[in-house]
Amino acid sequence: MKKFIITTALIVMSTGMYAQNLNVKSETKTEVTKVKDSKGVKEVEKKVVTKEFQDVKVDETKRHGKNGKNMPQVTTNPVEVVETTSVAVDGDVKYVDVDRSAYYMNDGIKYELKRNANGYTFHGGKGVNNGLMRKTSDNHYIFVNKGATSIAHFDAAGNLVIDTYDKDSDTIVTTTYTSAK
């Protein structure tokens, strides 16, 4: 019985070490204001929750140290930022979408991301429509441009990152549009 309990405890503890492969940073900002109108005083609470996710993996093929015999190298993916804004008026909570409409730069060309009823439109130099973006359930976007379908997201710096599958080379091509401030 003693061996069974010790073995079970070791198995439970060892599986916990491999379960954490996602680096998450969360920040919550809450702002409470009181509004006085003809019906009385209402309390308005605005809460902005910003979460940064980064997938962390151990790459056994890449090792560092003398002759590559030491620890395997840790590889990380880009940071993904998800921001949720909620407004509560006397306990009635409503969620607000963050508007990412802005200008972005890539290869010296200025692009404009405009919000519309269904998502965003992406306009290149001289106002040419370069694509559409539609939000998915996991805070990414489907980007449709000239017959190609890509996946887009915003990184921690607010840049637009678009990943497109290139069937000729069987690779993912990543294009980053830097936020023009």
PDB file of C-alpha atoms in Angstrom:
ATOM      1  CA  MET A   1       0.000   0.000   0.000  1.00  0.00           C
ATOM      2  CA  LYS A   2       2.865   2.348   0.844  1.00  0.00           C
ATOM      3  CA  LYS A   3       4.505   1.685  -2.550  1.00  0.00           C
ATOM      4  CA  PHE A   4       1.202   2.347  -4.309  1.00  0.00           C
ATOM      5  CA  ILE A   5       0.781   5.756  -2.634  1.00  0.00           C
ATOM      6  CA  ILE A   6       4.384   6.785  -3.332  1.00  0.00           C
ATOM      7  CA  THR A   7       4.157   5.637  -6.974  1.00  0.00           C
ATOM      8  CA  THR A   8       0.875   7.496  -7.470  1.00  0.00           C
ATOM      9  CA  ALA A   9       2.324  10.660  -5.928  1.00  0.00           C
ATOM     10  CA  LEU A  10       5.389  10.492  -8.183  1.00  0.00           C
ATOM     11  CA  ILE A  11       3.271  10.014 -11.304  1.00  0.00           C
ATOM     12  CA  VAL A  12       1.022  12.939 -10.420  1.00  0.00           C
ATOM     13  CA  MET A  13       3.986  15.214  -9.677  1.00  0.00           C
ATOM     14  CA  SER A  14       5.914  14.259 -12.828  1.00  0.00           C
ATOM     15  CA  THR A  15       2.992  14.884 -15.186  1.00  0.00           C
ATOM     16  CA  GLY A  16       2.608  18.393 -13.776  1.00  0.00           C
ATOM     17  CA  MET A  17       6.103  19.312 -14.958  1.00  0.00           C
ATOM     18  CA  TYR A  18       5.272  18.667 -18.614  1.00  0.00           C
ATOM     19  CA  ALA A  19       1.843  20.313 -18.610  1.00  0.00           C
ATOM     20  CA  GLN A  20       3.026  23.923 -18.695  1.00  0.00           C
ATOM     21  CA  ASN A  21       4.024  24.825 -22.228  1.00  0.00           C
ATOM     22  CA  LEU A  22       2.215  28.144 -22.520  1.00  0.00           C
ATOM     23  CA  ASN A  23       3.603  31.382 -21.121  1.00  0.00           C
ATOM     24  CA  VAL A  24       0.669  33.641 -20.166  1.00  0.00           C
ATOM     25  CA  LYS A  25       0.812  37.192 -18.867  1.00  0.00           C
ATOM     26  CA  SER A  26      -2.452  38.765 -17.803  1.00  0.00           C
ATOM     27  CA  GLU A  27      -3.165  42.347 -16.783  1.00  0.00           C
ATOM     28  CA  THR A  28      -6.506  43.782 -15.672  1.00  0.00           C
ATOM     29  CA  LYS A  29      -7.235  47.503 -15.523  1.00  0.00           C
ATOM     30  CA  THR A  30     -10.455  48.591 -13.845  1.00  0.00           C
ATOM     31  CA  GLU A  31     -11.869  52.102 -13.931  1.00  0.00           C
ATOM     32  CA  VAL A  32     -14.974  52.966 -11.906  1.00  0.00           C
ATOM     33  CA  THR A  33     -16.877  56.216 -12.453  1.00  0.00           C
ATOM     34  CA  LYS A  34     -20.146  57.491 -11.071  1.00  0.00           C
ATOM     35  CA  VAL A  35     -22.601  59.154 -13.430  1.00  0.00           C
ATOM     36  CA  LYS A  36     -25.435  61.289 -12.123  1.00  0.00           C
ATOM     37  CA  ASP A  37     -28.524  61.680 -14.300  1.00  0.00           C
ATOM     38  CA  SER A  38     -32.259  62.285 -13.841  1.00  0.00           C
ATOM     39  CA  LYS A  39     -32.773  58.717 -12.585  1.00  0.00           C
ATOM     40  CA  GLY A  40     -30.107  58.964  -9.923  1.00  0.00           C
ATOM     41  CA  VAL A  41     -26.462  57.954  -9.596  1.00  0.00           C
ATOM     42  CA  LYS A  42     -25.177  55.042 -11.691  1.00  0.00           C
ATOM     43  CA  GLU A  43     -21.886  53.297 -11.230  1.00  0.00           C
ATOM     44  CA  VAL A  44     -20.027  52.520 -14.479  1.00  0.00           C
ATOM     45  CA  GLU A  45     -17.170  50.029 -14.316  1.00  0.00           C
ATOM     46  CA  LYS A  46     -14.851  49.664 -17.317  1.00  0.00           C
ATOM     47  CA  LYS A  47     -12.588  46.621 -17.177  1.00  0.00           C
ATOM     48  CA  VAL A  48      -9.843  45.949 -19.730  1.00  0.00           C
ATOM     49  CA  VAL A  49      -8.236  42.500 -19.561  1.00  0.00           C
ATOM     50  CA  THR A  50      -5.057  42.136 -21.623  1.00  0.00           C
ATOM     51  CA  LYS A  51      -3.592  38.652 -22.006  1.00  0.00           C
ATOM     52  CA  GLU A  52      -0.333  37.849 -23.745  1.00  0.00           C
ATOM     53  CA  PHE A  53       0.168  34.237 -24.812  1.00  0.00           C
ATOM     54  CA  GLN A  54       3.419  32.654 -25.943  1.00  0.00           C
ATOM     55  CA  ASP A  55       3.799  29.005 -26.801  1.00  0.00           C
ATOM     56  CA  VAL A  56       7.046  27.604 -25.374  1.00  0.00           C
ATOM     57  CA  LYS A  57       8.501  24.326 -26.657  1.00  0.00           C
ATOM     58  CA  VAL A  58      11.637  22.307 -26.062  1.00  0.00           C
ATOM     59  CA  ASP A  59      13.427  21.483 -29.300  1.00  0.00           C
ATOM     60  CA  GLU A  60      15.376  18.255 -28.813  1.00  0.00           C
ATOM     61  CA  THR A  61      17.114  18.682 -32.176  1.00  0.00           C
ATOM     62  CA  LYS A  62      18.754  21.951 -31.106  1.00  0.00           C
ATOM     63  CA  ARG A  63      21.088  21.772 -28.127  1.00  0.00           C
ATOM     64  CA  HIS A  64      23.410  24.339 -26.637  1.00  0.00           C
ATOM     65  CA  GLY A  65      26.568  24.012 -24.635  1.00  0.00           C
ATOM     66  CA  LYS A  66      29.859  22.325 -25.374  1.00  0.00           C
ATOM     67  CA  ASN A  67      29.474  19.939 -28.341  1.00  0.00           C
ATOM     68  CA  GLY A  68      25.671  20.235 -28.055  1.00  0.00           C
ATOM     69  CA  LYS A  69      25.492  17.672 -25.259  1.00  0.00           C
ATOM     70  CA  ASN A  70      23.863  19.890 -22.666  1.00  0.00           C
ATOM     71  CA  MET A  71      20.297  21.031 -22.289  1.00  0.00           C
ATOM     72  CA  PRO A  72      17.934  21.115 -25.275  1.00  0.00           C
ATOM     73  CA  GLN A  73      17.160  24.582 -26.561  1.00  0.00           C
ATOM     74  CA  VAL A  74      13.838  26.244 -25.744  1.00  0.00           C
ATOM     75  CA  THR A  75      12.039  27.705 -28.741  1.00  0.00           C
ATOM     76  CA  THR A  76       9.271  30.272 -28.509  1.00  0.00           C
ATOM     77  CA  ASN A  77       6.592  31.442 -30.881  1.00  0.00           C
ATOM     78  CA  PRO A  78       5.647  35.108 -31.275  1.00  0.00           C
ATOM     79  CA  VAL A  79       3.598  36.699 -28.512  1.00  0.00           C
ATOM     80  CA  GLU A  80      -0.131  36.910 -29.223  1.00  0.00           C
ATOM     81  CA  VAL A  81      -2.154  39.608 -27.515  1.00  0.00           C
ATOM     82  CA  VAL A  82      -5.844  39.310 -26.692  1.00  0.00           C
ATOM     83  CA  GLU A  83      -7.591  42.334 -25.235  1.00  0.00           C
ATOM     84  CA  THR A  84     -11.132  42.160 -23.867  1.00  0.00           C
ATOM     85  CA  THR A  85     -13.010  45.262 -22.767  1.00  0.00           C
ATOM     86  CA  SER A  86     -16.188  45.058 -20.699  1.00  0.00           C
ATOM     87  CA  VAL A  87     -18.392  47.852 -19.438  1.00  0.00           C
ATOM     88  CA  ALA A  88     -20.785  47.269 -16.531  1.00  0.00           C
ATOM     89  CA  VAL A  89     -23.548  49.733 -15.733  1.00  0.00           C
ATOM     90  CA  ASP A  90     -25.288  48.825 -12.467  1.00  0.00           C
ATOM     91  CA  GLY A  91     -24.340  45.165 -12.882  1.00  0.00           C
ATOM     92  CA  ASP A  92     -25.354  44.874 -16.579  1.00  0.00           C
ATOM     93  CA  VAL A  93     -22.147  43.780 -18.361  1.00  0.00           C
ATOM     94  CA  LYS A  94     -21.535  44.465 -22.065  1.00  0.00           C
ATOM     95  CA  TYR A  95     -18.389  43.443 -23.975  1.00  0.00           C
ATOM     96  CA  VAL A  96     -16.757  45.893 -26.351  1.00  0.00           C
ATOM     97  CA  ASP A  97     -14.598  44.935 -29.342  1.00  0.00           C
ATOM     98  CA  VAL A  98     -11.261  46.737 -29.611  1.00  0.00           C
ATOM     99  CA  ASP A  99     -11.036  48.701 -32.836  1.00  0.00           C
ATOM    100  CA  ARG A 100      -7.707  47.976 -34.577  1.00  0.00           C
ATOM    101  CA  SER A 101      -8.311  50.474 -37.401  1.00  0.00           C
ATOM    102  CA  ALA A 102      -4.980  52.141 -38.126  1.00  0.00           C
ATOM    103  CA  TYR A 103      -2.228  52.634 -40.685  1.00  0.00           C
ATOM    104  CA  TYR A 104       0.442  49.968 -41.161  1.00  0.00           C
ATOM    105  CA  MET A 105       3.710  49.975 -43.135  1.00  0.00           C
ATOM    106  CA  ASN A 106       5.353  47.196 -45.170  1.00  0.00           C
ATOM    107  CA  ASP A 107       8.145  47.583 -47.761  1.00  0.00           C
ATOM    108  CA  GLY A 108       7.718  51.369 -47.757  1.00  0.00           C
ATOM    109  CA  ILE A 109       4.010  51.179 -48.632  1.00  0.00           C
ATOM    110  CA  LYS A 110       1.385  52.556 -46.272  1.00  0.00           C
ATOM    111  CA  TYR A 111      -1.694  50.360 -45.733  1.00  0.00           C
ATOM    112  CA  GLU A 112      -4.938  51.249 -44.004  1.00  0.00           C
ATOM    113  CA  LEU A 113      -6.985  48.827 -41.931  1.00  0.00           C
ATOM    114  CA  LYS A 114     -10.612  50.033 -41.739  1.00  0.00           C
ATOM    115  CA  ARG A 115     -13.345  48.577 -39.581  1.00  0.00           C
ATOM    116  CA  ASN A 116     -16.700  47.745 -41.147  1.00  0.00           C
ATOM    117  CA  ALA A 117     -19.820  45.866 -40.010  1.00  0.00           C
ATOM    118  CA  ASN A 118     -18.316  42.394 -40.659  1.00  0.00           C
ATOM    119  CA  GLY A 119     -14.697  42.927 -39.659  1.00  0.00           C
ATOM    120  CA  TYR A 120     -12.021  44.924 -41.477  1.00  0.00           C
ATOM    121  CA  THR A 121     -11.039  45.925 -44.997  1.00  0.00           C
ATOM    122  CA  PHE A 122      -7.361  46.262 -45.882  1.00  0.00           C
ATOM    123  CA  HIS A 123      -6.422  49.034 -48.329  1.00  0.00           C
ATOM    124  CA  GLY A 124      -2.994  49.439 -49.929  1.00  0.00           C
ATOM    125  CA  GLY A 125      -1.308  52.407 -51.509  1.00  0.00           C
ATOM    126  CA  LYS A 126      -3.635  54.670 -53.531  1.00  0.00           C
ATOM    127  CA  GLY A 127      -6.745  53.246 -51.811  1.00  0.00           C
ATOM    128  CA  VAL A 128      -6.678  49.866 -53.580  1.00  0.00           C
ATOM    129  CA  ASN A 129      -8.666  47.200 -51.706  1.00  0.00           C
ATOM    130  CA  ASN A 130      -6.102  44.552 -50.765  1.00  0.00           C
ATOM    131  CA  GLY A 131      -8.243  42.223 -48.728  1.00  0.00           C
ATOM    132  CA  LEU A 132     -10.761  41.458 -46.011  1.00  0.00           C
ATOM    133  CA  MET A 133     -10.247  40.374 -42.416  1.00  0.00           C
ATOM    134  CA  ARG A 134     -12.844  38.459 -40.397  1.00  0.00           C
ATOM    135  CA  LYS A 135     -12.474  37.610 -36.703  1.00  0.00           C
ATOM    136  CA  THR A 136     -12.451  33.962 -35.603  1.00  0.00           C
ATOM    137  CA  SER A 137     -13.536  32.544 -32.264  1.00  0.00           C
ATOM    138  CA  ASP A 138      -9.938  32.404 -30.934  1.00  0.00           C
ATOM    139  CA  ASN A 139      -9.131  36.120 -31.556  1.00  0.00           C
ATOM    140  CA  HIS A 140      -7.297  35.498 -34.803  1.00  0.00           C
ATOM    141  CA  TYR A 141      -8.461  36.773 -38.164  1.00  0.00           C
ATOM    142  CA  ILE A 142      -9.035  35.120 -41.515  1.00  0.00           C
ATOM    143  CA  PHE A 143      -7.404  37.305 -44.154  1.00  0.00           C
ATOM    144  CA  VAL A 144      -8.608  36.924 -47.754  1.00  0.00           C
ATOM    145  CA  ASN A 145      -6.457  38.624 -50.387  1.00  0.00           C
ATOM    146  CA  LYS A 146      -6.390  38.004 -54.163  1.00  0.00           C
ATOM    147  CA  GLY A 147      -7.639  34.423 -53.877  1.00  0.00           C
ATOM    148  CA  ALA A 148      -5.269  33.515 -51.039  1.00  0.00           C
ATOM    149  CA  THR A 149      -6.564  32.802 -47.552  1.00  0.00           C
ATOM    150  CA  SER A 150      -4.284  33.545 -44.611  1.00  0.00           C
ATOM    151  CA  ILE A 151      -4.407  33.770 -40.836  1.00  0.00           C
ATOM    152  CA  ALA A 152      -3.666  37.099 -39.150  1.00  0.00           C
ATOM    153  CA  HIS A 153      -3.148  38.317 -35.599  1.00  0.00           C
ATOM    154  CA  PHE A 154      -1.749  41.328 -33.749  1.00  0.00           C
ATOM    155  CA  ASP A 155       1.505  40.957 -31.817  1.00  0.00           C
ATOM    156  CA  ALA A 156       2.437  42.597 -28.500  1.00  0.00           C
ATOM    157  CA  ALA A 157       3.713  45.740 -30.257  1.00  0.00           C
ATOM    158  CA  GLY A 158       0.414  46.190 -32.143  1.00  0.00           C
ATOM    159  CA  ASN A 159       1.821  45.076 -35.497  1.00  0.00           C
ATOM    160  CA  LEU A 160      -0.332  43.075 -37.915  1.00  0.00           C
ATOM    161  CA  VAL A 161       1.199  39.637 -38.602  1.00  0.00           C
ATOM    162  CA  ILE A 162      -0.164  37.606 -41.530  1.00  0.00           C
ATOM    163  CA  ASP A 163       0.769  33.935 -42.071  1.00  0.00           C
ATOM    164  CA  THR A 164       0.133  32.607 -45.592  1.00  0.00           C
ATOM    165  CA  TYR A 165       0.600  29.064 -46.844  1.00  0.00           C
ATOM    166  CA  ASP A 166       2.763  28.877 -49.990  1.00  0.00           C
ATOM    167  CA  LYS A 167       1.785  25.683 -51.782  1.00  0.00           C
ATOM    168  CA  ASP A 168       4.739  25.848 -54.200  1.00  0.00           C
ATOM    169  CA  SER A 169       7.365  25.670 -51.452  1.00  0.00           C
ATOM    170  CA  ASP A 170       5.097  23.965 -48.862  1.00  0.00           C
ATOM    171  CA  THR A 171       5.994  26.592 -46.244  1.00  0.00           C
ATOM    172  CA  ILE A 172       4.332  29.336 -44.222  1.00  0.00           C
ATOM    173  CA  VAL A 173       5.283  32.857 -45.300  1.00  0.00           C
ATOM    174  CA  THR A 174       5.007  35.434 -42.518  1.00  0.00           C
ATOM    175  CA  THR A 175       4.462  39.089 -43.426  1.00  0.00           C
ATOM    176  CA  THR A 176       4.563  41.744 -40.720  1.00  0.00           C
ATOM    177  CA  TYR A 177       2.899  45.120 -41.186  1.00  0.00           C
ATOM    178  CA  THR A 178       4.364  47.516 -38.624  1.00  0.00           C
ATOM    179  CA  SER A 179       2.053  49.957 -36.904  1.00  0.00           C
ATOM    180  CA  ALA A 180       2.562  53.438 -38.358  1.00  0.00           C
ATOM    181  CA  LYS A 181       2.227  55.842 -35.445  1.00  0.00           C
TER     182      LYS A 181
END
